Amino acid sequence: MQILNFTITENTQLTRDIWRVRLHNPQAERPKTGQFVNLQIDGHYLRRPISICDWEDGTYTLIYRVVGQGTTALAQLQPGQVINMLTGLGNGFTIMPAQRPLLIGGGVGVPPLYYLAKELVKAGQRPTMLLGFAREEDVLFQDEKEWDVKVVIGGYVTDGLPAHYDAIYACGPEPMLRGIDRTAKALAPGHMQLSFEARMACGFGACMACTCRTQQGYKRICKDGPILTREEIQWT
Ligand code: FES
């Protein structure tokens, strides 16, 4: 975990309520895919957790939805302004050995899969992305060239989940994750990782605000997660 000041290099509106911010600090360490950061926004007591969409040479790319006062304030910030960020939070995805990995994302669960797809390609894998968005105007990353992987965009990603994939990574709302778990019955044990969202306070395991029940007892989504394997999950 690092705590550093970052300089905003870009803050751009992508859709009606989705923005992309890029932040740079040359001392920033490379994060794991699936990890998140916690931003300190001036005038707001609680930091805002945002998953990592990309990282390159000390520059983080984060994609966020403007939903409340904190993210509204974040969207006002301009290049050159400085923001404090806790980085390296959460356990992150573990790259699974696979011939045909499938990455499934819903809504703002899509951006973290961008960084994961890049890492899988670097590891010599050829992932397929299945991305779902509630509204046509919300669609992100529709240019396949941007991904260098096969991308399928649809409304409900659990509809017709293909059976011939040997590893699944997914990130999105809980009903979607639950649907994937139910639908992908043929998948071998140890080959599914799901990224969960939770209300957070500290973001690094100290306050217990984000605990959830798992097959191995209670875990903190911010520190023991946000990625849980299928074998850990206990649906309620
Ligand atoms: Fe504090 Fe998870 S947010 S323990």
PDB file of C-alpha atoms and ligand atoms in Angstrom:
ATOM      1  CA  MET A   1       0.000   0.000   0.000  1.00  0.00           C
ATOM      2  CA  GLN A   2       1.265   3.495  -0.836  1.00  0.00           C
ATOM      3  CA  ILE A   3      -0.076   6.924   0.050  1.00  0.00           C
ATOM      4  CA  LEU A   4       1.029   9.572  -2.418  1.00  0.00           C
ATOM      5  CA  ASN A   5       0.000  12.834  -4.028  1.00  0.00           C
ATOM      6  CA  PHE A   6      -0.851  12.471  -7.717  1.00  0.00           C
ATOM      7  CA  THR A   7      -1.068  15.156 -10.380  1.00  0.00           C
ATOM      8  CA  ILE A   8      -4.145  14.972 -12.592  1.00  0.00           C
ATOM      9  CA  THR A   9      -3.109  14.786 -16.236  1.00  0.00           C
ATOM     10  CA  GLU A  10      -6.614  14.327 -17.699  1.00  0.00           C
ATOM     11  CA  ASN A  11     -10.220  14.364 -16.464  1.00  0.00           C
ATOM     12  CA  THR A  12     -12.645  13.695 -19.314  1.00  0.00           C
ATOM     13  CA  GLN A  13     -16.363  13.043 -19.579  1.00  0.00           C
ATOM     14  CA  LEU A  14     -16.979   9.819 -21.566  1.00  0.00           C
ATOM     15  CA  THR A  15     -20.766   9.387 -21.350  1.00  0.00           C
ATOM     16  CA  ARG A  16     -23.671  11.132 -19.600  1.00  0.00           C
ATOM     17  CA  ASP A  17     -22.338  10.254 -16.129  1.00  0.00           C
ATOM     18  CA  ILE A  18     -19.085   8.331 -16.675  1.00  0.00           C
ATOM     19  CA  TRP A  19     -15.706  10.091 -16.474  1.00  0.00           C
ATOM     20  CA  ARG A  20     -12.080   9.093 -16.949  1.00  0.00           C
ATOM     21  CA  VAL A  21      -9.338  10.578 -14.812  1.00  0.00           C
ATOM     22  CA  ARG A  22      -5.606  10.028 -15.261  1.00  0.00           C
ATOM     23  CA  LEU A  23      -3.222  10.705 -12.377  1.00  0.00           C
ATOM     24  CA  HIS A  24       0.555  10.578 -12.337  1.00  0.00           C
ATOM     25  CA  ASN A  25       3.260  10.152  -9.728  1.00  0.00           C
ATOM     26  CA  PRO A  26       6.645   8.799 -10.878  1.00  0.00           C
ATOM     27  CA  GLN A  27       7.014   6.949  -7.535  1.00  0.00           C
ATOM     28  CA  ALA A  28       3.765   5.008  -7.945  1.00  0.00           C
ATOM     29  CA  GLU A  29       4.323   1.264  -7.842  1.00  0.00           C
ATOM     30  CA  ARG A  30       2.687  -1.055 -10.354  1.00  0.00           C
ATOM     31  CA  PRO A  31      -0.627  -2.317  -8.919  1.00  0.00           C
ATOM     32  CA  LYS A  32      -2.089  -5.786  -9.423  1.00  0.00           C
ATOM     33  CA  THR A  33      -5.059  -6.073 -11.749  1.00  0.00           C
ATOM     34  CA  GLY A  34      -8.331  -5.981  -9.816  1.00  0.00           C
ATOM     35  CA  GLN A  35      -6.931  -3.782  -7.057  1.00  0.00           C
ATOM     36  CA  PHE A  36      -8.398  -0.358  -6.292  1.00  0.00           C
ATOM     37  CA  VAL A  37      -7.368   3.059  -5.004  1.00  0.00           C
ATOM     38  CA  ASN A  38      -8.944   5.349  -2.411  1.00  0.00           C
ATOM     39  CA  LEU A  39      -9.031   9.026  -3.366  1.00  0.00           C
ATOM     40  CA  GLN A  40      -9.146  11.910  -0.911  1.00  0.00           C
ATOM     41  CA  ILE A  41     -11.404  14.597  -2.314  1.00  0.00           C
ATOM     42  CA  ASP A  42     -11.128  18.023  -0.645  1.00  0.00           C
ATOM     43  CA  GLY A  43     -14.015  18.763   1.704  1.00  0.00           C
ATOM     44  CA  HIS A  44     -15.119  15.128   1.903  1.00  0.00           C
ATOM     45  CA  TYR A  45     -14.308  13.133   5.007  1.00  0.00           C
ATOM     46  CA  LEU A  46     -14.421   9.656   3.476  1.00  0.00           C
ATOM     47  CA  ARG A  47     -12.102   8.634   0.680  1.00  0.00           C
ATOM     48  CA  ARG A  48     -13.674   7.311  -2.545  1.00  0.00           C
ATOM     49  CA  PRO A  49     -12.745   3.774  -3.631  1.00  0.00           C
ATOM     50  CA  ILE A  50     -12.343   3.425  -7.405  1.00  0.00           C
ATOM     51  CA  SER A  51     -11.103   0.351  -9.247  1.00  0.00           C
ATOM     52  CA  ILE A  52      -8.064   0.580 -11.498  1.00  0.00           C
ATOM     53  CA  CYS A  53      -8.718   0.597 -15.244  1.00  0.00           C
ATOM     54  CA  ASP A  54      -5.077   0.866 -16.281  1.00  0.00           C
ATOM     55  CA  TRP A  55      -1.568   1.702 -15.100  1.00  0.00           C
ATOM     56  CA  GLU A  56       1.412   2.673 -17.191  1.00  0.00           C
ATOM     57  CA  ASP A  57       4.690   4.198 -15.986  1.00  0.00           C
ATOM     58  CA  GLY A  58       3.299   5.757 -12.824  1.00  0.00           C
ATOM     59  CA  THR A  59       0.046   6.900 -14.427  1.00  0.00           C
ATOM     60  CA  TYR A  60      -3.231   5.491 -13.174  1.00  0.00           C
ATOM     61  CA  THR A  61      -6.351   5.494 -15.339  1.00  0.00           C
ATOM     62  CA  LEU A  62      -9.580   5.391 -13.343  1.00  0.00           C
ATOM     63  CA  ILE A  63     -13.110   5.360 -14.749  1.00  0.00           C
ATOM     64  CA  TYR A  64     -15.859   6.522 -12.405  1.00  0.00           C
ATOM     65  CA  ARG A  65     -19.560   7.202 -12.370  1.00  0.00           C
ATOM     66  CA  VAL A  66     -20.677  10.593 -11.049  1.00  0.00           C
ATOM     67  CA  VAL A  67     -23.256   9.608  -8.447  1.00  0.00           C
ATOM     68  CA  GLY A  68     -22.887  11.890  -5.411  1.00  0.00           C
ATOM     69  CA  GLN A  69     -21.156  14.938  -4.000  1.00  0.00           C
ATOM     70  CA  GLY A  70     -17.692  13.331  -3.892  1.00  0.00           C
ATOM     71  CA  THR A  71     -17.623  12.180  -7.494  1.00  0.00           C
ATOM     72  CA  THR A  72     -19.293  15.439  -8.616  1.00  0.00           C
ATOM     73  CA  ALA A  73     -16.389  17.292  -6.968  1.00  0.00           C
ATOM     74  CA  LEU A  74     -13.915  14.894  -8.595  1.00  0.00           C
ATOM     75  CA  ALA A  75     -15.378  15.644 -12.034  1.00  0.00           C
ATOM     76  CA  GLN A  76     -14.685  19.375 -11.494  1.00  0.00           C
ATOM     77  CA  LEU A  77     -10.937  18.862 -11.005  1.00  0.00           C
ATOM     78  CA  GLN A  78      -8.636  20.053 -13.754  1.00  0.00           C
ATOM     79  CA  PRO A  79      -5.297  18.807 -15.143  1.00  0.00           C
ATOM     80  CA  GLY A  80      -2.448  20.090 -12.974  1.00  0.00           C
ATOM     81  CA  GLN A  81      -4.388  19.808  -9.712  1.00  0.00           C
ATOM     82  CA  VAL A  82      -3.064  17.432  -7.073  1.00  0.00           C
ATOM     83  CA  ILE A  83      -5.014  14.742  -5.245  1.00  0.00           C
ATOM     84  CA  ASN A  84      -3.983  12.343  -2.484  1.00  0.00           C
ATOM     85  CA  MET A  85      -4.507   8.659  -3.118  1.00  0.00           C
ATOM     86  CA  LEU A  86      -4.055   5.400  -1.223  1.00  0.00           C
ATOM     87  CA  THR A  87      -2.994   2.766  -3.739  1.00  0.00           C
ATOM     88  CA  GLY A  88      -2.376  -0.985  -3.873  1.00  0.00           C
ATOM     89  CA  LEU A  89      -5.634  -1.807  -2.075  1.00  0.00           C
ATOM     90  CA  GLY A  90      -7.359  -5.187  -2.235  1.00  0.00           C
ATOM     91  CA  ASN A  91      -6.096  -8.632  -3.184  1.00  0.00           C
ATOM     92  CA  GLY A  92      -6.397  -8.320  -6.984  1.00  0.00           C
ATOM     93  CA  PHE A  93      -6.949 -11.023  -9.582  1.00  0.00           C
ATOM     94  CA  THR A  94      -4.641 -14.043  -9.768  1.00  0.00           C
ATOM     95  CA  ILE A  95      -3.849 -15.022 -13.340  1.00  0.00           C
ATOM     96  CA  MET A  96      -5.242 -18.540 -13.877  1.00  0.00           C
ATOM     97  CA  PRO A  97      -3.668 -20.941 -16.382  1.00  0.00           C
ATOM     98  CA  ALA A  98      -6.263 -21.178 -19.151  1.00  0.00           C
ATOM     99  CA  GLN A  99      -6.618 -21.784 -22.879  1.00  0.00           C
ATOM    100  CA  ARG A 100      -9.835 -19.807 -23.248  1.00  0.00           C
ATOM    101  CA  PRO A 101     -10.348 -17.247 -20.454  1.00  0.00           C
ATOM    102  CA  LEU A 102     -13.603 -15.296 -20.440  1.00  0.00           C
ATOM    103  CA  LEU A 103     -13.819 -11.842 -18.821  1.00  0.00           C
ATOM    104  CA  ILE A 104     -17.323 -10.674 -17.981  1.00  0.00           C
ATOM    105  CA  GLY A 105     -18.092  -7.107 -16.957  1.00  0.00           C
ATOM    106  CA  GLY A 106     -21.232  -5.153 -16.205  1.00  0.00           C
ATOM    107  CA  GLY A 107     -21.490  -1.339 -16.116  1.00  0.00           C
ATOM    108  CA  VAL A 108     -18.692   0.254 -14.085  1.00  0.00           C
ATOM    109  CA  GLY A 109     -17.461  -3.313 -13.460  1.00  0.00           C
ATOM    110  CA  VAL A 110     -16.090  -3.206 -17.008  1.00  0.00           C
ATOM    111  CA  PRO A 111     -13.057  -0.860 -16.559  1.00  0.00           C
ATOM    112  CA  PRO A 112     -11.013  -3.118 -14.208  1.00  0.00           C
ATOM    113  CA  LEU A 113     -11.196  -5.848 -16.849  1.00  0.00           C
ATOM    114  CA  TYR A 114      -9.266  -3.627 -19.260  1.00  0.00           C
ATOM    115  CA  TYR A 115      -6.104  -3.873 -17.145  1.00  0.00           C
ATOM    116  CA  LEU A 116      -6.708  -7.598 -16.558  1.00  0.00           C
ATOM    117  CA  ALA A 117      -7.090  -8.231 -20.304  1.00  0.00           C
ATOM    118  CA  LYS A 118      -3.765  -6.472 -20.939  1.00  0.00           C
ATOM    119  CA  GLU A 119      -2.014  -8.648 -18.356  1.00  0.00           C
ATOM    120  CA  LEU A 120      -3.544 -11.835 -19.779  1.00  0.00           C
ATOM    121  CA  VAL A 121      -2.343 -10.899 -23.259  1.00  0.00           C
ATOM    122  CA  LYS A 122       1.144 -10.262 -21.819  1.00  0.00           C
ATOM    123  CA  ALA A 123       0.963 -13.757 -20.260  1.00  0.00           C
ATOM    124  CA  GLY A 124       0.306 -15.220 -23.724  1.00  0.00           C
ATOM    125  CA  GLN A 125      -3.433 -15.787 -23.295  1.00  0.00           C
ATOM    126  CA  ARG A 126      -6.183 -14.692 -25.710  1.00  0.00           C
ATOM    127  CA  PRO A 127      -9.122 -13.583 -23.568  1.00  0.00           C
ATOM    128  CA  THR A 128     -12.657 -12.959 -24.747  1.00  0.00           C
ATOM    129  CA  MET A 129     -14.540 -10.062 -23.175  1.00  0.00           C
ATOM    130  CA  LEU A 130     -18.286 -10.161 -22.627  1.00  0.00           C
ATOM    131  CA  LEU A 131     -19.430  -6.688 -21.617  1.00  0.00           C
ATOM    132  CA  GLY A 132     -22.911  -5.645 -20.554  1.00  0.00           C
ATOM    133  CA  PHE A 133     -24.348  -2.148 -20.265  1.00  0.00           C
ATOM    134  CA  ALA A 134     -27.838  -1.158 -19.138  1.00  0.00           C
ATOM    135  CA  ARG A 135     -28.182   1.609 -21.753  1.00  0.00           C
ATOM    136  CA  GLU A 136     -26.721   2.050 -25.186  1.00  0.00           C
ATOM    137  CA  GLU A 137     -25.322   5.460 -24.239  1.00  0.00           C
ATOM    138  CA  ASP A 138     -23.320   3.830 -21.404  1.00  0.00           C
ATOM    139  CA  VAL A 139     -21.250   1.587 -23.672  1.00  0.00           C
ATOM    140  CA  LEU A 140     -17.495   1.845 -23.099  1.00  0.00           C
ATOM    141  CA  PHE A 141     -14.577   0.247 -24.929  1.00  0.00           C
ATOM    142  CA  GLN A 142     -16.504  -0.694 -28.040  1.00  0.00           C
ATOM    143  CA  ASP A 143     -13.459  -0.360 -30.263  1.00  0.00           C
ATOM    144  CA  GLU A 144     -11.896  -3.838 -30.419  1.00  0.00           C
ATOM    145  CA  LYS A 145      -8.551  -2.410 -31.491  1.00  0.00           C
ATOM    146  CA  GLU A 146      -8.352  -0.691 -28.137  1.00  0.00           C
ATOM    147  CA  TRP A 147      -8.417  -4.065 -26.405  1.00  0.00           C
ATOM    148  CA  ASP A 148      -6.476  -6.361 -28.762  1.00  0.00           C
ATOM    149  CA  VAL A 149      -8.879  -9.103 -27.649  1.00  0.00           C
ATOM    150  CA  LYS A 150     -12.249 -10.403 -28.841  1.00  0.00           C
ATOM    151  CA  VAL A 151     -15.004  -8.200 -27.432  1.00  0.00           C
ATOM    152  CA  VAL A 152     -18.724  -9.000 -27.348  1.00  0.00           C
ATOM    153  CA  ILE A 153     -21.081  -6.273 -26.139  1.00  0.00           C
ATOM    154  CA  GLY A 154     -24.611  -7.090 -24.983  1.00  0.00           C
ATOM    155  CA  GLY A 155     -27.299  -6.119 -22.504  1.00  0.00           C
ATOM    156  CA  TYR A 156     -27.487  -9.079 -20.130  1.00  0.00           C
ATOM    157  CA  VAL A 157     -24.152 -10.832 -20.012  1.00  0.00           C
ATOM    158  CA  THR A 158     -25.458 -14.022 -18.406  1.00  0.00           C
ATOM    159  CA  ASP A 159     -27.771 -14.669 -21.375  1.00  0.00           C
ATOM    160  CA  GLY A 160     -26.309 -17.535 -23.368  1.00  0.00           C
ATOM    161  CA  LEU A 161     -23.041 -17.704 -21.391  1.00  0.00           C
ATOM    162  CA  PRO A 162     -20.786 -19.772 -23.669  1.00  0.00           C
ATOM    163  CA  ALA A 163     -19.859 -23.175 -22.248  1.00  0.00           C
ATOM    164  CA  HIS A 164     -16.450 -23.615 -23.849  1.00  0.00           C
ATOM    165  CA  TYR A 165     -14.381 -21.301 -21.639  1.00  0.00           C
ATOM    166  CA  ASP A 166     -12.035 -22.761 -19.032  1.00  0.00           C
ATOM    167  CA  ALA A 167     -11.596 -19.760 -16.708  1.00  0.00           C
ATOM    168  CA  ILE A 168     -13.920 -16.878 -15.827  1.00  0.00           C
ATOM    169  CA  TYR A 169     -13.139 -13.487 -14.301  1.00  0.00           C
ATOM    170  CA  ALA A 170     -16.097 -11.208 -13.621  1.00  0.00           C
ATOM    171  CA  CYS A 171     -16.744  -7.776 -12.184  1.00  0.00           C
ATOM    172  CA  GLY A 172     -20.125  -6.093 -11.814  1.00  0.00           C
ATOM    173  CA  PRO A 173     -23.300  -5.925  -9.757  1.00  0.00           C
ATOM    174  CA  GLU A 174     -24.032  -8.855  -7.445  1.00  0.00           C
ATOM    175  CA  PRO A 175     -27.102 -10.176  -9.359  1.00  0.00           C
ATOM    176  CA  MET A 176     -24.861 -10.474 -12.427  1.00  0.00           C
ATOM    177  CA  LEU A 177     -22.165 -12.347 -10.474  1.00  0.00           C
ATOM    178  CA  ARG A 178     -24.787 -14.646  -9.006  1.00  0.00           C
ATOM    179  CA  GLY A 179     -26.161 -15.345 -12.498  1.00  0.00           C
ATOM    180  CA  ILE A 180     -22.688 -16.197 -13.796  1.00  0.00           C
ATOM    181  CA  ASP A 181     -22.057 -18.578 -10.903  1.00  0.00           C
ATOM    182  CA  ARG A 182     -25.376 -20.316 -11.603  1.00  0.00           C
ATOM    183  CA  THR A 183     -24.901 -20.488 -15.358  1.00  0.00           C
ATOM    184  CA  ALA A 184     -21.266 -21.633 -15.556  1.00  0.00           C
ATOM    185  CA  LYS A 185     -21.852 -24.982 -13.902  1.00  0.00           C
ATOM    186  CA  ALA A 186     -19.379 -26.930 -16.027  1.00  0.00           C
ATOM    187  CA  LEU A 187     -16.370 -24.855 -14.948  1.00  0.00           C
ATOM    188  CA  ALA A 188     -13.692 -26.806 -13.042  1.00  0.00           C
ATOM    189  CA  PRO A 189     -13.014 -25.880  -9.381  1.00  0.00           C
ATOM    190  CA  GLY A 190     -10.550 -23.030  -8.916  1.00  0.00           C
ATOM    191  CA  HIS A 191     -11.295 -21.393 -12.247  1.00  0.00           C
ATOM    192  CA  MET A 192     -13.658 -18.587 -11.379  1.00  0.00           C
ATOM    193  CA  GLN A 193     -12.810 -15.265  -9.707  1.00  0.00           C
ATOM    194  CA  LEU A 194     -15.525 -12.694  -9.029  1.00  0.00           C
ATOM    195  CA  SER A 195     -14.928  -9.082  -7.981  1.00  0.00           C
ATOM    196  CA  PHE A 196     -17.430  -7.737  -5.442  1.00  0.00           C
ATOM    197  CA  GLU A 197     -18.537  -4.225  -4.598  1.00  0.00           C
ATOM    198  CA  ALA A 198     -19.177  -3.112  -1.025  1.00  0.00           C
ATOM    199  CA  ARG A 199     -19.731   0.039   0.979  1.00  0.00           C
ATOM    200  CA  MET A 200     -16.322   0.945   2.359  1.00  0.00           C
ATOM    201  CA  ALA A 201     -14.862   3.343   4.901  1.00  0.00           C
ATOM    202  CA  CYS A 202     -11.123   2.841   5.559  1.00  0.00           C
ATOM    203  CA  GLY A 203     -10.465   0.705   2.452  1.00  0.00           C
ATOM    204  CA  PHE A 204      -7.533  -1.191   4.004  1.00  0.00           C
ATOM    205  CA  GLY A 205      -9.017  -3.650   6.474  1.00  0.00           C
ATOM    206  CA  ALA A 206      -9.121  -1.635   9.709  1.00  0.00           C
ATOM    207  CA  CYS A 207     -12.764  -0.689  10.277  1.00  0.00           C
ATOM    208  CA  MET A 208     -14.703  -3.880   9.404  1.00  0.00           C
ATOM    209  CA  ALA A 209     -17.329  -1.826   7.500  1.00  0.00           C
ATOM    210  CA  CYS A 210     -17.208  -4.117   4.485  1.00  0.00           C
ATOM    211  CA  THR A 211     -17.340  -7.622   5.958  1.00  0.00           C
ATOM    212  CA  CYS A 212     -19.253 -10.367   4.205  1.00  0.00           C
ATOM    213  CA  ARG A 213     -19.886 -13.995   5.052  1.00  0.00           C
ATOM    214  CA  THR A 214     -17.904 -16.568   3.039  1.00  0.00           C
ATOM    215  CA  GLN A 215     -17.413 -20.327   3.135  1.00  0.00           C
ATOM    216  CA  GLN A 216     -14.341 -19.648   5.328  1.00  0.00           C
ATOM    217  CA  GLY A 217     -16.055 -17.257   7.738  1.00  0.00           C
ATOM    218  CA  TYR A 218     -16.287 -13.470   7.581  1.00  0.00           C
ATOM    219  CA  LYS A 219     -13.955 -11.603   5.227  1.00  0.00           C
ATOM    220  CA  ARG A 220     -13.326  -7.940   4.479  1.00  0.00           C
ATOM    221  CA  ILE A 221     -14.127  -7.074   0.881  1.00  0.00           C
ATOM    222  CA  CYS A 222     -11.547  -4.254   0.890  1.00  0.00           C
ATOM    223  CA  LYS A 223      -8.599  -6.362   2.068  1.00  0.00           C
ATOM    224  CA  ASP A 224      -9.413 -10.089   1.688  1.00  0.00           C
ATOM    225  CA  GLY A 225     -11.292  -9.176  -1.527  1.00  0.00           C
ATOM    226  CA  PRO A 226     -12.627  -7.584  -3.610  1.00  0.00           C
ATOM    227  CA  ILE A 227     -11.848 -10.744  -5.582  1.00  0.00           C
ATOM    228  CA  LEU A 228     -13.323 -13.959  -4.194  1.00  0.00           C
ATOM    229  CA  THR A 229     -13.056 -17.369  -5.776  1.00  0.00           C
ATOM    230  CA  ARG A 230     -16.200 -19.336  -6.478  1.00  0.00           C
ATOM    231  CA  GLU A 231     -15.204 -21.739  -3.666  1.00  0.00           C
ATOM    232  CA  GLU A 232     -15.094 -18.905  -1.101  1.00  0.00           C
ATOM    233  CA  ILE A 233     -18.449 -17.329  -1.934  1.00  0.00           C
ATOM    234  CA  GLN A 234     -21.490 -17.914   0.205  1.00  0.00           C
ATOM    235  CA  TRP A 235     -24.574 -16.437  -1.476  1.00  0.00           C
ATOM    236  CA  THR A 236     -27.235 -15.206   0.971  1.00  0.00           C
TER     237      THR A 236
HETATM  238 FE1  FES B   1     -12.668  -0.767   6.485  1.00  0.00          FE
HETATM  239 FE2  FES B   1     -13.076  -2.715   4.712  1.00  0.00          FE
HETATM  240  S1  FES B   1     -13.601  -0.647   4.525  1.00  0.00           S
HETATM  241  S2  FES B   1     -12.327  -2.894   6.723  1.00  0.00           S
END
